[in-house]
Amino acid sequence: MRKRRFGSLLAATLLLACPVAAQDAAKKKPADVPNMFNIFCLSHLPDLDGIATAAGFGEFAEMVGTELDPYHPEVRADLLRGWKFHDAKDEYVLLASKSKPDDVFKKAVPAFAKSTNYGCSLLVPAKQQSNAKVLEALSKLLGRAPDEEWDEGAMHVYSWSGQTDKLLSNVYFYAPPAGAPTAVLSANVFVKD
């Protein structure tokens, strides 16, 4: 019951009172990258078992051992699971993680210093869709334009965030420069312990 309650709160914070749109999208076969991201990540966080179940239904190949090493975040996750799958001959990677906040986060957001971070990312072949189309679809899905944007290395990052008393959520779109092989859609939810 606790996971279900947090899932409802996540929908409210990320989709801004638009949970019906998320449920409708989850019933359809994903036709595009933002819908894949919604179905595999947004509709499940913070339930990592739900992400694993979705990957299992898709018969994705689970990565194990050293296969996961390149996908660990800077602050190593306490739990990291990953799956590879192909669509139209292109390889996608789905990741799910759980970790405690690092000291930088605790200092920046003290209200969530005692929380657990649940994350989900979808690594997408950049040639699948234009950055502009992905950004437009994500903005529509989340109900608004990004709250912030900045450059991080070669990527241009778009960010949406939401917060309740118990949850702090963030969605990121790492838009690659022309010719780069991979785009990243990522979401995380900090749930107070």
PDB file of C-alpha atoms in Angstrom, residues 6 13 99-117 162-170 189-193:
ATOM      1  CA  PHE A   6       3.871   7.143  -3.296  1.00  0.00           C
ATOM      2  CA  THR A  13       4.080  15.912  -8.790  1.00  0.00           C
ATOM      3  CA  SER A  99      20.752   5.179  -3.451  1.00  0.00           C
ATOM      4  CA  LYS A 100      21.091   7.513  -0.523  1.00  0.00           C
ATOM      5  CA  PRO A 101      21.632  11.229  -1.232  1.00  0.00           C
ATOM      6  CA  ASP A 102      25.211  12.466  -1.310  1.00  0.00           C
ATOM      7  CA  ASP A 103      26.555  15.281   0.887  1.00  0.00           C
ATOM      8  CA  VAL A 104      26.141  17.898  -1.857  1.00  0.00           C
ATOM      9  CA  PHE A 105      22.442  17.073  -2.195  1.00  0.00           C
ATOM     10  CA  LYS A 106      21.938  17.004   1.591  1.00  0.00           C
ATOM     11  CA  LYS A 107      23.430  20.477   1.872  1.00  0.00           C
ATOM     12  CA  ALA A 108      21.414  21.852  -1.053  1.00  0.00           C
ATOM     13  CA  VAL A 109      18.101  20.247  -0.032  1.00  0.00           C
ATOM     14  CA  PRO A 110      18.223  19.672   3.743  1.00  0.00           C
ATOM     15  CA  ALA A 111      14.515  18.808   3.937  1.00  0.00           C
ATOM     16  CA  PHE A 112      15.300  15.622   1.957  1.00  0.00           C
ATOM     17  CA  ALA A 113      18.656  14.815   3.604  1.00  0.00           C
ATOM     18  CA  LYS A 114      17.070  11.699   5.110  1.00  0.00           C
ATOM     19  CA  SER A 115      15.544  10.212   2.001  1.00  0.00           C
ATOM     20  CA  THR A 116      16.075   7.459  -0.528  1.00  0.00           C
ATOM     21  CA  ASN A 117      16.622   8.264  -4.193  1.00  0.00           C
ATOM     22  CA  GLY A 162       7.981  18.767  -8.469  1.00  0.00           C
ATOM     23  CA  GLN A 163       7.673  18.430  -4.723  1.00  0.00           C
ATOM     24  CA  THR A 164       5.242  17.356  -2.028  1.00  0.00           C
ATOM     25  CA  ASP A 165       5.880  16.956   1.703  1.00  0.00           C
ATOM     26  CA  LYS A 166       7.153  13.393   1.149  1.00  0.00           C
ATOM     27  CA  LEU A 167       8.567  13.437  -2.405  1.00  0.00           C
ATOM     28  CA  LEU A 168      10.988  15.461  -4.484  1.00  0.00           C
ATOM     29  CA  SER A 169      10.948  14.477  -8.148  1.00  0.00           C
ATOM     30  CA  ASN A 170      13.049  15.464 -11.137  1.00  0.00           C
ATOM     31  CA  VAL A 189      12.320  10.542  -6.866  1.00  0.00           C
ATOM     32  CA  PHE A 190      13.628  11.298  -3.391  1.00  0.00           C
ATOM     33  CA  VAL A 191      11.274   9.711  -0.863  1.00  0.00           C
ATOM     34  CA  LYS A 192      11.626  10.772   2.770  1.00  0.00           C
ATOM     35  CA  ASP A 193      12.554   7.881   5.055  1.00  0.00           C
TER      36      ASP A 193
END
